[in-house]
Tab-separated table of C-alpha atoms and ligand atoms in Angstrom:
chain	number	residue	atom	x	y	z
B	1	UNK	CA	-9.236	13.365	-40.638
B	2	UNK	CA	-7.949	15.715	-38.139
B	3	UNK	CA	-11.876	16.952	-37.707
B	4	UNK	CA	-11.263	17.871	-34.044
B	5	UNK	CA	-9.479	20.631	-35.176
B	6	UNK	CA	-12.853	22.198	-36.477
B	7	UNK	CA	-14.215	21.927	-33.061
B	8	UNK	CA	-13.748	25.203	-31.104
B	9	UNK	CA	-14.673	26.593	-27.501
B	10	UNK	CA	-16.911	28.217	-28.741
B	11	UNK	CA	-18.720	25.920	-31.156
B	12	UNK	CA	-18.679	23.481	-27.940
B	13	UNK	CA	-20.965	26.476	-25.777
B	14	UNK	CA	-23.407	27.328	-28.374
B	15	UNK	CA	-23.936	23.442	-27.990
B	16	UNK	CA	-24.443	24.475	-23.898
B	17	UNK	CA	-26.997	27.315	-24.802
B	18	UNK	CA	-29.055	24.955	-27.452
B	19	UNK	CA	-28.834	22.018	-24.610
B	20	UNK	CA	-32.401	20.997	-23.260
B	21	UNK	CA	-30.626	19.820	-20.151
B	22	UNK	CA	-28.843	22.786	-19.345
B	23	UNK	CA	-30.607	23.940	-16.110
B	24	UNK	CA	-29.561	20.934	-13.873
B	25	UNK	CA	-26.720	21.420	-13.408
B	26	UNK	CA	-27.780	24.240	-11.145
B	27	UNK	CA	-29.374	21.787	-9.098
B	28	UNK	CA	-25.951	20.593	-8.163
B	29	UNK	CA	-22.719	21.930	-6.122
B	30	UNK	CA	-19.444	22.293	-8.531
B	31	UNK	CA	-16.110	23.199	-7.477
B	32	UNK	CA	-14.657	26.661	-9.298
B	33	UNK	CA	-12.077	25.055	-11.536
B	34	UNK	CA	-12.941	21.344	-11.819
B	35	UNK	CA	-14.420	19.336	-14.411
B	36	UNK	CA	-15.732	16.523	-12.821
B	37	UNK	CA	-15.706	13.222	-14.795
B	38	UNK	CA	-15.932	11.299	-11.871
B	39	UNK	CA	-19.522	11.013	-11.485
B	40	UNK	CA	-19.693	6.990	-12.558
B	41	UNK	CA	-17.956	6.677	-9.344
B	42	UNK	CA	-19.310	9.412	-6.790
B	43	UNK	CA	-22.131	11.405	-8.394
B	44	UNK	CA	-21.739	15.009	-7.699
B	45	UNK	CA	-23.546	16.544	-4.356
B	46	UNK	CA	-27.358	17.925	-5.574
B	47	UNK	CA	-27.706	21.399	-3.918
B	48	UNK	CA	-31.021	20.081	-2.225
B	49	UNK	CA	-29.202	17.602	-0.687
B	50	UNK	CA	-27.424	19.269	2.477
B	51	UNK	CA	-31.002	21.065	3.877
B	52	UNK	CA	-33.059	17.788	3.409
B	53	UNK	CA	-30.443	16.027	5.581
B	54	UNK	CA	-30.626	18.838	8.085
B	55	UNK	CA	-34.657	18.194	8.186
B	56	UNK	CA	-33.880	14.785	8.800
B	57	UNK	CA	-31.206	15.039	11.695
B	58	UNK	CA	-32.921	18.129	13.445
B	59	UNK	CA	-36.532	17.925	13.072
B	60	UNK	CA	-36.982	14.163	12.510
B	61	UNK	CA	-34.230	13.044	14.276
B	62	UNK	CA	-34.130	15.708	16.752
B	63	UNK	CA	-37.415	16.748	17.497
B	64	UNK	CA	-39.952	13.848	16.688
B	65	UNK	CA	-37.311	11.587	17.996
B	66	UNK	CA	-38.596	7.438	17.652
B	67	UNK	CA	-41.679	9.139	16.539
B	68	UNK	CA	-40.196	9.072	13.152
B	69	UNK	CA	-40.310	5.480	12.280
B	70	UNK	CA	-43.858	6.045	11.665
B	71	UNK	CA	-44.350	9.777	11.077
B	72	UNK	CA	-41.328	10.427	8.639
B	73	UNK	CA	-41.780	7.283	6.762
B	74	UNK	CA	-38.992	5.986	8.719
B	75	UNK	CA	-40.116	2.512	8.529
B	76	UNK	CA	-41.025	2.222	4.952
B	77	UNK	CA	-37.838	3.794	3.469
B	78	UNK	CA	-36.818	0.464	1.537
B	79	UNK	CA	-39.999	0.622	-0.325
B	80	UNK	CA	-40.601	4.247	-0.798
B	81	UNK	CA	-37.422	4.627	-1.988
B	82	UNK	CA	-37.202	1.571	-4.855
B	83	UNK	CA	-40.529	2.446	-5.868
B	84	UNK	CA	-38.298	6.154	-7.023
B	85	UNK	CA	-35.577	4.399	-8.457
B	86	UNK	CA	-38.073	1.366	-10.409
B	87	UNK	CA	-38.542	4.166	-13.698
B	88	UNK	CA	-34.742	4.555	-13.871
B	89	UNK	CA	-34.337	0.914	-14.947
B	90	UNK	CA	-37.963	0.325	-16.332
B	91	UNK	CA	-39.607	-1.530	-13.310
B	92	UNK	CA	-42.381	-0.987	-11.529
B	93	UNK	CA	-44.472	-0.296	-8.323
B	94	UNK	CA	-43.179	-3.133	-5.650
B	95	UNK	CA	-40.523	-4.602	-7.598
B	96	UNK	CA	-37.311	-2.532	-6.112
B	97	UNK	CA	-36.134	-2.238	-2.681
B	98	UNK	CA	-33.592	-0.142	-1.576
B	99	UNK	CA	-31.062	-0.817	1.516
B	100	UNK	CA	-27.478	-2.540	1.993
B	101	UNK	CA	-24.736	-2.006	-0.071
B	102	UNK	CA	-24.497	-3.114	-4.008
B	103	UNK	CA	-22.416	-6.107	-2.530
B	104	UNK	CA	-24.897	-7.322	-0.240
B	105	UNK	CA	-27.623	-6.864	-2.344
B	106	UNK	CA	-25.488	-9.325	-4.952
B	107	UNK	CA	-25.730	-11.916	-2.443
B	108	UNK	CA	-29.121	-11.859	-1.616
B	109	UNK	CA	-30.241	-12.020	-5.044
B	110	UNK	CA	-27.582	-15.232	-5.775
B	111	UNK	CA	-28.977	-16.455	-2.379
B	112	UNK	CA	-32.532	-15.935	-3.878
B	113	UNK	CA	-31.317	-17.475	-7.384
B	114	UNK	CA	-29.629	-20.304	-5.804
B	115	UNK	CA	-32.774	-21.425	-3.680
B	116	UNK	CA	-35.054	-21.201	-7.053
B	117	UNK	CA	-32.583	-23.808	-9.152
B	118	UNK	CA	-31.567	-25.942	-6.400
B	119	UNK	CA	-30.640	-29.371	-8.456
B	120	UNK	CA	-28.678	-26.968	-11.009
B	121	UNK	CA	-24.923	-26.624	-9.335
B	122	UNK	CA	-23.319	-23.938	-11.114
B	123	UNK	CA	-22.359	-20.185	-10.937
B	124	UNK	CA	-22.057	-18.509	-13.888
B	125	UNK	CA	-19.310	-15.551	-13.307
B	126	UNK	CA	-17.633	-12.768	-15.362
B	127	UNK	CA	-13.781	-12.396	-14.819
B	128	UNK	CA	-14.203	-9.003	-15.935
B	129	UNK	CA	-16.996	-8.063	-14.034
B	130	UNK	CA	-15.991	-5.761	-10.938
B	131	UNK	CA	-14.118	-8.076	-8.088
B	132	UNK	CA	-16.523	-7.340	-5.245
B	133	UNK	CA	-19.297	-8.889	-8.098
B	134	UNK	CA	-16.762	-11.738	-8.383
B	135	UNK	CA	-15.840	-12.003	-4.577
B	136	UNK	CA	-19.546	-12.214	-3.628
B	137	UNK	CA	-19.919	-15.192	-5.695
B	138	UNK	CA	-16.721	-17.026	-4.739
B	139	UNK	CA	-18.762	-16.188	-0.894
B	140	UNK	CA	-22.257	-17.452	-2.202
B	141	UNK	CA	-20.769	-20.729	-3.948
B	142	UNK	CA	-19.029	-21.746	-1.374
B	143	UNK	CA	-22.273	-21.064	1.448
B	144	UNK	CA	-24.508	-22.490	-0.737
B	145	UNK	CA	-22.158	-25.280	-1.686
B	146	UNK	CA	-21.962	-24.550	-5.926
B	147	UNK	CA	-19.373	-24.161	-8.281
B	148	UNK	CA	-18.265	-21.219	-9.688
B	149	UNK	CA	-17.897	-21.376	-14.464
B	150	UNK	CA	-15.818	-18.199	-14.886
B	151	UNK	CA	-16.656	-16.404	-18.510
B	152	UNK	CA	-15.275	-13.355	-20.011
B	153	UNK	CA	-11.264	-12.709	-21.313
B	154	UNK	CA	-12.281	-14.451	-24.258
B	155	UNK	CA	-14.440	-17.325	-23.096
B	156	UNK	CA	-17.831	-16.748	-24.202
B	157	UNK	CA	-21.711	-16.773	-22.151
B	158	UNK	CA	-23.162	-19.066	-24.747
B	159	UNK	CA	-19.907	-21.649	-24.035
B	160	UNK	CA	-20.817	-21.829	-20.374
B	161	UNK	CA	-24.362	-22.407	-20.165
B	162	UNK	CA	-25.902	-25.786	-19.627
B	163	UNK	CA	-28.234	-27.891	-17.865
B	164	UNK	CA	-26.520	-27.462	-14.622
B	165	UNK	CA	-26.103	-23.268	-14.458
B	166	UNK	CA	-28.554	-22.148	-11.906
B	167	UNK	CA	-27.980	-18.257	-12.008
B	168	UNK	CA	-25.942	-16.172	-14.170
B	169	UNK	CA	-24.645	-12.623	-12.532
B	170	UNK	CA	-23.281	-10.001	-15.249
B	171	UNK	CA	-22.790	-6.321	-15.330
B	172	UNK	CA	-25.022	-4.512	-17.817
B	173	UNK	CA	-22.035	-2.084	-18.232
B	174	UNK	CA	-18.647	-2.552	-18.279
B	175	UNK	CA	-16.631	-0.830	-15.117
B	176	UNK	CA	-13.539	-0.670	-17.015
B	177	UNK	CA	-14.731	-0.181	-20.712
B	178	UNK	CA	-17.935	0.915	-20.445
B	179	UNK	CA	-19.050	-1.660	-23.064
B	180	UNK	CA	-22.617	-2.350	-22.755
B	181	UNK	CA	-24.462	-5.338	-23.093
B	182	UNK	CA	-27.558	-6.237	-25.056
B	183	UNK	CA	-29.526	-7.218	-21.915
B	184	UNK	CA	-32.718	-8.401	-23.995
B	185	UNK	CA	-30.594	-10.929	-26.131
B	186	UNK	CA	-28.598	-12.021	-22.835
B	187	UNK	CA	-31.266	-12.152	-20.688
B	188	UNK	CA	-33.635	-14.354	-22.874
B	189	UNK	CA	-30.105	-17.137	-23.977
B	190	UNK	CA	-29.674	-17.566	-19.916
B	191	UNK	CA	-33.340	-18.009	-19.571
B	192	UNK	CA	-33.448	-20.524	-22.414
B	193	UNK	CA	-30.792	-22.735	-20.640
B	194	UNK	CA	-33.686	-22.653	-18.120
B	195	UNK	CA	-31.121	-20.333	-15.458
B	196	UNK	CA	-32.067	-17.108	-13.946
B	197	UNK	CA	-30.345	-13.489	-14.773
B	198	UNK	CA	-28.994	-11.418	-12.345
B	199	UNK	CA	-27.765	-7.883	-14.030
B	200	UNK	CA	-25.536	-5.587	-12.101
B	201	UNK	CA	-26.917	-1.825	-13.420
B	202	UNK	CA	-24.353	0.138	-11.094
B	203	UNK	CA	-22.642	1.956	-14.400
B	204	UNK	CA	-26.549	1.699	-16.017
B	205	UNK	CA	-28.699	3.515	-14.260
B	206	UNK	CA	-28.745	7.245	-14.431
B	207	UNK	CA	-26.343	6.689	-17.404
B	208	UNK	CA	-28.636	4.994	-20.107
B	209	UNK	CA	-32.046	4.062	-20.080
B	210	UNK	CA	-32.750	0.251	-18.660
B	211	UNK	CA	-35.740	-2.180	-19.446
B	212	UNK	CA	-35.371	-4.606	-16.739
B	213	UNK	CA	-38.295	-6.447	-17.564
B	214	UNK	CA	-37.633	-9.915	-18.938
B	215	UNK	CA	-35.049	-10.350	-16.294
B	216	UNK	CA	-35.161	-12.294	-13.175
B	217	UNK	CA	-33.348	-10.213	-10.405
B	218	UNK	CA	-31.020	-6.794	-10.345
B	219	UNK	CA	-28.857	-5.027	-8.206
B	220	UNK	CA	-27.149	-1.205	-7.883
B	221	UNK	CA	-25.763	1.137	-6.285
B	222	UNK	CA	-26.970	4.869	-5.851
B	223	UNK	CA	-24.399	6.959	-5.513
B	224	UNK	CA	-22.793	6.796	-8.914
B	225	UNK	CA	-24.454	8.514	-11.461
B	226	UNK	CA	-27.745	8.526	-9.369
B	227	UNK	CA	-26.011	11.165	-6.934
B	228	UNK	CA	-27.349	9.503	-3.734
B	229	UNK	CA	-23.975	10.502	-1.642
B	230	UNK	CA	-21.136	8.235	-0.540
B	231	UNK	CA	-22.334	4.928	0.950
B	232	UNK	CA	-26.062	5.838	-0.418
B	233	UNK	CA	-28.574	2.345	0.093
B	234	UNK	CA	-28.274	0.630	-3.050
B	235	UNK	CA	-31.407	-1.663	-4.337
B	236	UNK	CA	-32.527	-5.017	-5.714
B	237	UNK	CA	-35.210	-5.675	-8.299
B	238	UNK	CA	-37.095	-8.799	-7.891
B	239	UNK	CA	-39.521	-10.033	-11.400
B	240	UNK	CA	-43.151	-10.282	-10.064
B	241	UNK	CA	-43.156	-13.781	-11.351
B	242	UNK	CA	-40.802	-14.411	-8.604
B	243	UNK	CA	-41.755	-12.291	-5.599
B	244	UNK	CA	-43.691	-15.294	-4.147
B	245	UNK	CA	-41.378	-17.908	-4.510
B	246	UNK	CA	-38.235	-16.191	-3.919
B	247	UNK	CA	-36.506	-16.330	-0.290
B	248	UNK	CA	-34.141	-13.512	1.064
B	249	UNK	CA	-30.893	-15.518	3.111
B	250	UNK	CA	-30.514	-12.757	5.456
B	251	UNK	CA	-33.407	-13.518	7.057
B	252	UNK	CA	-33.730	-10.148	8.887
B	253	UNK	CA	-36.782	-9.070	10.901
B	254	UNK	CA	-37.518	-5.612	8.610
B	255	UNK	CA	-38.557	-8.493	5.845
B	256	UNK	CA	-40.544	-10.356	8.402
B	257	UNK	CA	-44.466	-10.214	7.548
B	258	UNK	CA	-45.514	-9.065	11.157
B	259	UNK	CA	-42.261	-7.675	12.575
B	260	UNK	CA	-44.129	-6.045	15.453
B	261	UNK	CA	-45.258	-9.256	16.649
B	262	UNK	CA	-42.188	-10.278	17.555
B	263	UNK	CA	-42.728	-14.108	16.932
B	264	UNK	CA	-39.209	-16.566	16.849
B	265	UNK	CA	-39.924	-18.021	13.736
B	266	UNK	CA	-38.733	-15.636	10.600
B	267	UNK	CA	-41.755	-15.669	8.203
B	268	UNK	CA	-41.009	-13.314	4.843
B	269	UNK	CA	-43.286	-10.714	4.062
B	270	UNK	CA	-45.573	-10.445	1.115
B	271	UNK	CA	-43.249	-9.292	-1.824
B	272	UNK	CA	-39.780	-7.339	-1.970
B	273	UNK	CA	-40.318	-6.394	1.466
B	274	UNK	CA	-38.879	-9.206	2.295
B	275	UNK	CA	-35.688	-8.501	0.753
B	276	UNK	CA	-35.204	-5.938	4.029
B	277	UNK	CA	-32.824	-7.026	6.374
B	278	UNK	CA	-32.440	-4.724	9.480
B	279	UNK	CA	-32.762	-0.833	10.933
B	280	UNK	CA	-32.084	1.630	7.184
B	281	UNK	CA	-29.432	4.128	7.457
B	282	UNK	CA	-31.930	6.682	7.722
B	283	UNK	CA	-30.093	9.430	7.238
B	284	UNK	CA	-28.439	8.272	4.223
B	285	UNK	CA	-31.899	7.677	2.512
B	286	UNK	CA	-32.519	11.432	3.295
B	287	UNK	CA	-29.644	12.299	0.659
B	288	UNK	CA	-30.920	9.931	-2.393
B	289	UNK	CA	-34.718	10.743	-1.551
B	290	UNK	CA	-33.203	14.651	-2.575
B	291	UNK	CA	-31.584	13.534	-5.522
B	292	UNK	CA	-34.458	11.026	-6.639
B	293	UNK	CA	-36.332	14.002	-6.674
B	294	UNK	CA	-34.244	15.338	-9.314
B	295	UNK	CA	-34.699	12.350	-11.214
B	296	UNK	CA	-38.112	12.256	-11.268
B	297	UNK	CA	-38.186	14.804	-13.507
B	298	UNK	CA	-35.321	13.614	-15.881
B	299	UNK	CA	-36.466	11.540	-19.469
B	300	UNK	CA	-33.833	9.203	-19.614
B	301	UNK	CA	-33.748	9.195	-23.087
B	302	UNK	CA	-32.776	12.983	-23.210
B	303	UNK	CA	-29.653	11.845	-20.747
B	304	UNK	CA	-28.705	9.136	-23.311
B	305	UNK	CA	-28.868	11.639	-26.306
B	306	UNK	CA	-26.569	14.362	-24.252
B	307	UNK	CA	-24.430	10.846	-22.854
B	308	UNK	CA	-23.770	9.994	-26.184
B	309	UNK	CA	-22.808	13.347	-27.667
B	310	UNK	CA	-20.356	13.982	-24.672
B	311	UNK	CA	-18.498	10.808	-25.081
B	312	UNK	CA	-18.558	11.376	-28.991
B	313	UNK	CA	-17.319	14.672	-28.253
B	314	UNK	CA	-14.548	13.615	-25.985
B	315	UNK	CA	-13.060	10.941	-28.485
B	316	UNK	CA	-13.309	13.231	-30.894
B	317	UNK	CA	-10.988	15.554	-28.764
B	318	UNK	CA	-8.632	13.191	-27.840
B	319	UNK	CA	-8.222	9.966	-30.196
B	320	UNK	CA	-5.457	11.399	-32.050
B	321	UNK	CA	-3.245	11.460	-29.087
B	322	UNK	CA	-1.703	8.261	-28.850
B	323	UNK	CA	-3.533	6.532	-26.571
B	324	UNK	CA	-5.201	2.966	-26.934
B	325	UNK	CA	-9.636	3.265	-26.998
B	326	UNK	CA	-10.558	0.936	-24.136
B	327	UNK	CA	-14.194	1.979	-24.629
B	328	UNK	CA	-16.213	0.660	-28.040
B	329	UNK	CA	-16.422	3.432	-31.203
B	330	UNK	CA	-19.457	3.055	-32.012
B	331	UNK	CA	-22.067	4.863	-29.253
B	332	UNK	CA	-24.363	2.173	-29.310
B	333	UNK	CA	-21.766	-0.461	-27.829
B	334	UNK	CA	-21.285	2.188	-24.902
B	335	UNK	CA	-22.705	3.413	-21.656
B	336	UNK	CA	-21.489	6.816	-20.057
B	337	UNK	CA	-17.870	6.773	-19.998
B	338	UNK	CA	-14.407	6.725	-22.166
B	339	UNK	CA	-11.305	4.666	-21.247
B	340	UNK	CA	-8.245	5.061	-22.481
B	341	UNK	CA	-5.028	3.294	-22.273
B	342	UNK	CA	-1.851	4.463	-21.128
B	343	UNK	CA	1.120	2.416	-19.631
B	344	UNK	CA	1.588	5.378	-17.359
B	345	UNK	CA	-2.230	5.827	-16.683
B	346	UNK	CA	-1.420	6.424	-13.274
B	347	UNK	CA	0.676	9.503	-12.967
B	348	UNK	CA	-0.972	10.809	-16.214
B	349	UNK	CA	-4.276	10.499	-14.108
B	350	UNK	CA	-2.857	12.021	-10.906
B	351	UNK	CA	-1.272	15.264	-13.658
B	352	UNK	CA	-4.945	15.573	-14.859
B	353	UNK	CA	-6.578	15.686	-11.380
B	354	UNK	CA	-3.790	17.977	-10.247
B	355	UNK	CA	-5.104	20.666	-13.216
B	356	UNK	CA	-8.619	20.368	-12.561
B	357	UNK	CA	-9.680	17.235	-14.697
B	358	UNK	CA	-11.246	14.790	-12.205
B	359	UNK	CA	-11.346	10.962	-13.578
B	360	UNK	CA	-9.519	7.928	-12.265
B	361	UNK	CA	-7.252	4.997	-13.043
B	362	UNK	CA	-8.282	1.416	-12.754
B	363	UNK	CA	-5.273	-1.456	-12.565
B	364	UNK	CA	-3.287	-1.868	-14.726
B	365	UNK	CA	-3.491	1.147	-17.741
B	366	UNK	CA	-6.345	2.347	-17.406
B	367	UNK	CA	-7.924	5.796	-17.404
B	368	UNK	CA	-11.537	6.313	-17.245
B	369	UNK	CA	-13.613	9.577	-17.983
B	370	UNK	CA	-17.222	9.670	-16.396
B	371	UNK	CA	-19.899	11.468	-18.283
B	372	UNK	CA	-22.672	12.504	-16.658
B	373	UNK	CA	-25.053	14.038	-18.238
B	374	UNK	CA	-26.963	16.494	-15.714
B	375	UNK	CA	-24.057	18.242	-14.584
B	376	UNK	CA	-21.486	17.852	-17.597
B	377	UNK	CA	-21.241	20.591	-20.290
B	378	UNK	CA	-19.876	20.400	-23.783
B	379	UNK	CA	-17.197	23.265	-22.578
B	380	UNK	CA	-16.258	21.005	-19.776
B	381	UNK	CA	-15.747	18.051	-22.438
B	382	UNK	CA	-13.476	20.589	-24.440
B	383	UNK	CA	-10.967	21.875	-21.133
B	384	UNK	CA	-10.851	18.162	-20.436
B	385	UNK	CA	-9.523	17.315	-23.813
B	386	UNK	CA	-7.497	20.069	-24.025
B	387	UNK	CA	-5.913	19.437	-20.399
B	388	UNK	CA	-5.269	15.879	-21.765
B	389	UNK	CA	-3.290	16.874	-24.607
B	390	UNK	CA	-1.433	19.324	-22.206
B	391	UNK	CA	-0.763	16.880	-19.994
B	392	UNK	CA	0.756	14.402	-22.470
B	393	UNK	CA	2.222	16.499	-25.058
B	394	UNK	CA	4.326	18.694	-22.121
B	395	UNK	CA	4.896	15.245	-20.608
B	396	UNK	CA	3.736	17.045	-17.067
B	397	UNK	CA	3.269	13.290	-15.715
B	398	UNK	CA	6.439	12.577	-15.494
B	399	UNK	CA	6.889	14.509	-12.757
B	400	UNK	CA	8.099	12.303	-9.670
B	401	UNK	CA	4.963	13.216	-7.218
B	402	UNK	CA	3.076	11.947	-9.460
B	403	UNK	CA	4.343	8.603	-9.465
B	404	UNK	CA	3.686	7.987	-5.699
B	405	UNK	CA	0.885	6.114	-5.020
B	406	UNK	CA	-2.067	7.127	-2.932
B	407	UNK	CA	-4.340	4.683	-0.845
B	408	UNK	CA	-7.810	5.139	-3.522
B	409	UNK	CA	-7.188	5.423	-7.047
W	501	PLP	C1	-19.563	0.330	-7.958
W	501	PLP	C2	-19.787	-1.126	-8.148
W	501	PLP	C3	-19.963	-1.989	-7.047
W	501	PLP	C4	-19.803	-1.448	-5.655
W	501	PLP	O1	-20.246	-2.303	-4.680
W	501	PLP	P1	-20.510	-1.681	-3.225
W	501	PLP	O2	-20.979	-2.824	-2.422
W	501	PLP	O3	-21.519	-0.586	-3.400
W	501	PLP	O4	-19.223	-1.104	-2.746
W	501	PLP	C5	-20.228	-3.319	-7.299
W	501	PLP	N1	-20.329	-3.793	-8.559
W	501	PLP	C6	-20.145	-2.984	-9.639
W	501	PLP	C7	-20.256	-3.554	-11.017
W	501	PLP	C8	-19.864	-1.639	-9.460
W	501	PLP	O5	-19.677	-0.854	-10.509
């Protein structure tokens, strides 16, 4: 009882001088006067990231001009670039292409799915699984002509699967909570009703560290708490017991097998090439190549260590305030993050951010508190509890400009 009063400021920086991960966060830029627990949505901005840009727009763009595609690696960006993110989530060489957007990327792999179970009619879909995730499938069942069999708010996977699901899409993490699912146990029930898994690792990788073996496709994005900027490619793995077989639906001509032949009739290249659709957003794979670089030299079991302790550390802080635990107790059930409840989450969020404390509020209560790990110390875990506590035991939300909503919560 009442053990977060034993924690001090200065108990929480000896933890910052005895941390093994302490030197990146001068890899990245931080605002004077913000903690940042916003990083599960926008990762913060490496300090590599702005001059390897630069290269890219002046010298490759501007000086070897079209040159590029070939002497920059233009043309191979997709590959070069999932073959760097493949580690984060335990895949390998060829098995993860980057490009699109996380949404995109969800329908090609339920286009892929589909194709591979085509007597098998049904969608298997999380109501609580973020609403692009859910809006993508609503898309794919009706252009592929399935039905949608919602799970979640109580209605369980195992309820839901049968003879006639063809593809099941969940997120490994919760958005909201950040409860985490046992992918190995989930994975191998779908595949036992003889569907195919499809896990969502946007709150996964970067956060905790991901076997994707077993499964049959994935998606992400990159710019959460990979740090690949705003809009950064995301990426789809494809199992090698699939790469043959499966078909991408956007049928573009960067996954054709010859594209500089030019022929009319689309013919997929060998592997997840042909998950490519058309021209990379070169400059945007300029900014995750510099943070993947940064990763590279990251054990992702050291992040999950420091992930846990953070989030421990924050609940710690803050659970005898009042407010309702979103996010499961016990650090095993959890990825990076800590949601609370609060029927005014909204201007209690907008107070926080106003003092410093970056998170944000998801409809309808809820507050969520990013961890991650690089950039986050335990002193920043300790002003953000203590801002908290501020904020609600002054009652500073209540404030009227705080009640006003703006556009992106
Ligand atoms: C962040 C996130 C997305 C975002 O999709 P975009 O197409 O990148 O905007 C999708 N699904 C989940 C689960 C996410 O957390």
């Amino acid at each position: 009882m009442m053990g977060y009063m034993s924690i001090t400021r200065a108990g929480c920086a000896a933890l910052d001088a005895a941390d093994p991960m302490s030197d990146y966060r001068d890899e990245f830029v931080l605002p004077d006067g913000v903690v940042y627990l916003l990083g599960n949505s926008l990762g913060a901005l490496p300090r590599r990231t702005a001059a390897r840009v630069a290269h890219a727009v002046t010298a490759e763009w501007g000086q070897d001009l079209g040159a590029s595609w070939n002497t920059a690696g233009w043309w191979n960006l997709p590959q070069t670039t999932g073959d760097r993110i493949a580690p984060l989530i335990g895949a390998g060489p060829g098995q993860v292409l980057a490009g699109d957007s996380t949404s995109i990327m969800i329908f090609k792999a339920l286009g892929a799915a589909l194709a591979l179970r085509p007597d098998r009619p049904v969608i298997v879909s999380d109501v609580d699984n973020f609403p692009s995730d859910q809006y993508v499938v609503q898309g794919a069942a009706q252009a592929f002509g399935r039905e949608i069999r919602e799970i979640g708010a109580g209605t369980p996977m195992e309820s839901a699967l049968g003879a006639d699901v063809a593809a099941v899409l969940l997120s490994h993490v919760d958005y909201r909570t950040g409860a985490v699912r046992d992918m190995a146990t989930v994975t191998a029930r779908v595949q036992a009703a003889g569907a195919l898994m499809i896990w969502d690792l946007c709150h996964s990788a970067g956060a905790l560290p991901v076997d994707i073996t077993g499964a049959d496709f994935a998606i992400g994005c990159t710019y959460k708490y990979l740090n690949g900027g705003p809009g950064a490619p995301a990426y789809i793995y494809v199992a090698p017991k699939h790469q043959e077989a499966a078909r991408n639906v956007i049928s573009g001509w960067h996954g054709h097998a010859t594209p500089f032949t030019f022929e009319p009739a689309y013919q997929p290249a060998p592997g997840v090439r042909r998950f490519a659709v058309g021209s990379p957003p070169v400059l945007s794979y300029a900014a995750l190549n510099a943070s993947l670089e940064i990763w590279e030299k990251v054990d992702m079991r050291s992040v999950r260590a420091k992930s846990v302790a953070l989030t421990e550390l924050f609940i710690e802080l803050t659970e005898h305030l009042g407010l309702e635990l979103a996010t499961p107790r016990d650090p095993v059930e959890r990825g990076s993050q800590v949601s609370y409840r609060h029927p005014d989450g909204y201007p209690v969020m907008r107070a926080l951010i106003d003092m410093g404390v970056h998170g944000d509020y998801r409809a309808p209560d809820l507050m969520r508190f990013g961890f991650a790990p690089l950039y986050l110390r335990y002193v920043d875990v300790y002003d953000a509890a203590n801002t908290l506590a501020e904020v609600l035991g002054k009652e500073l939300w209540r404030e009227d400009r705080y009640h006003r909503r703006l556009p992106v919560t």
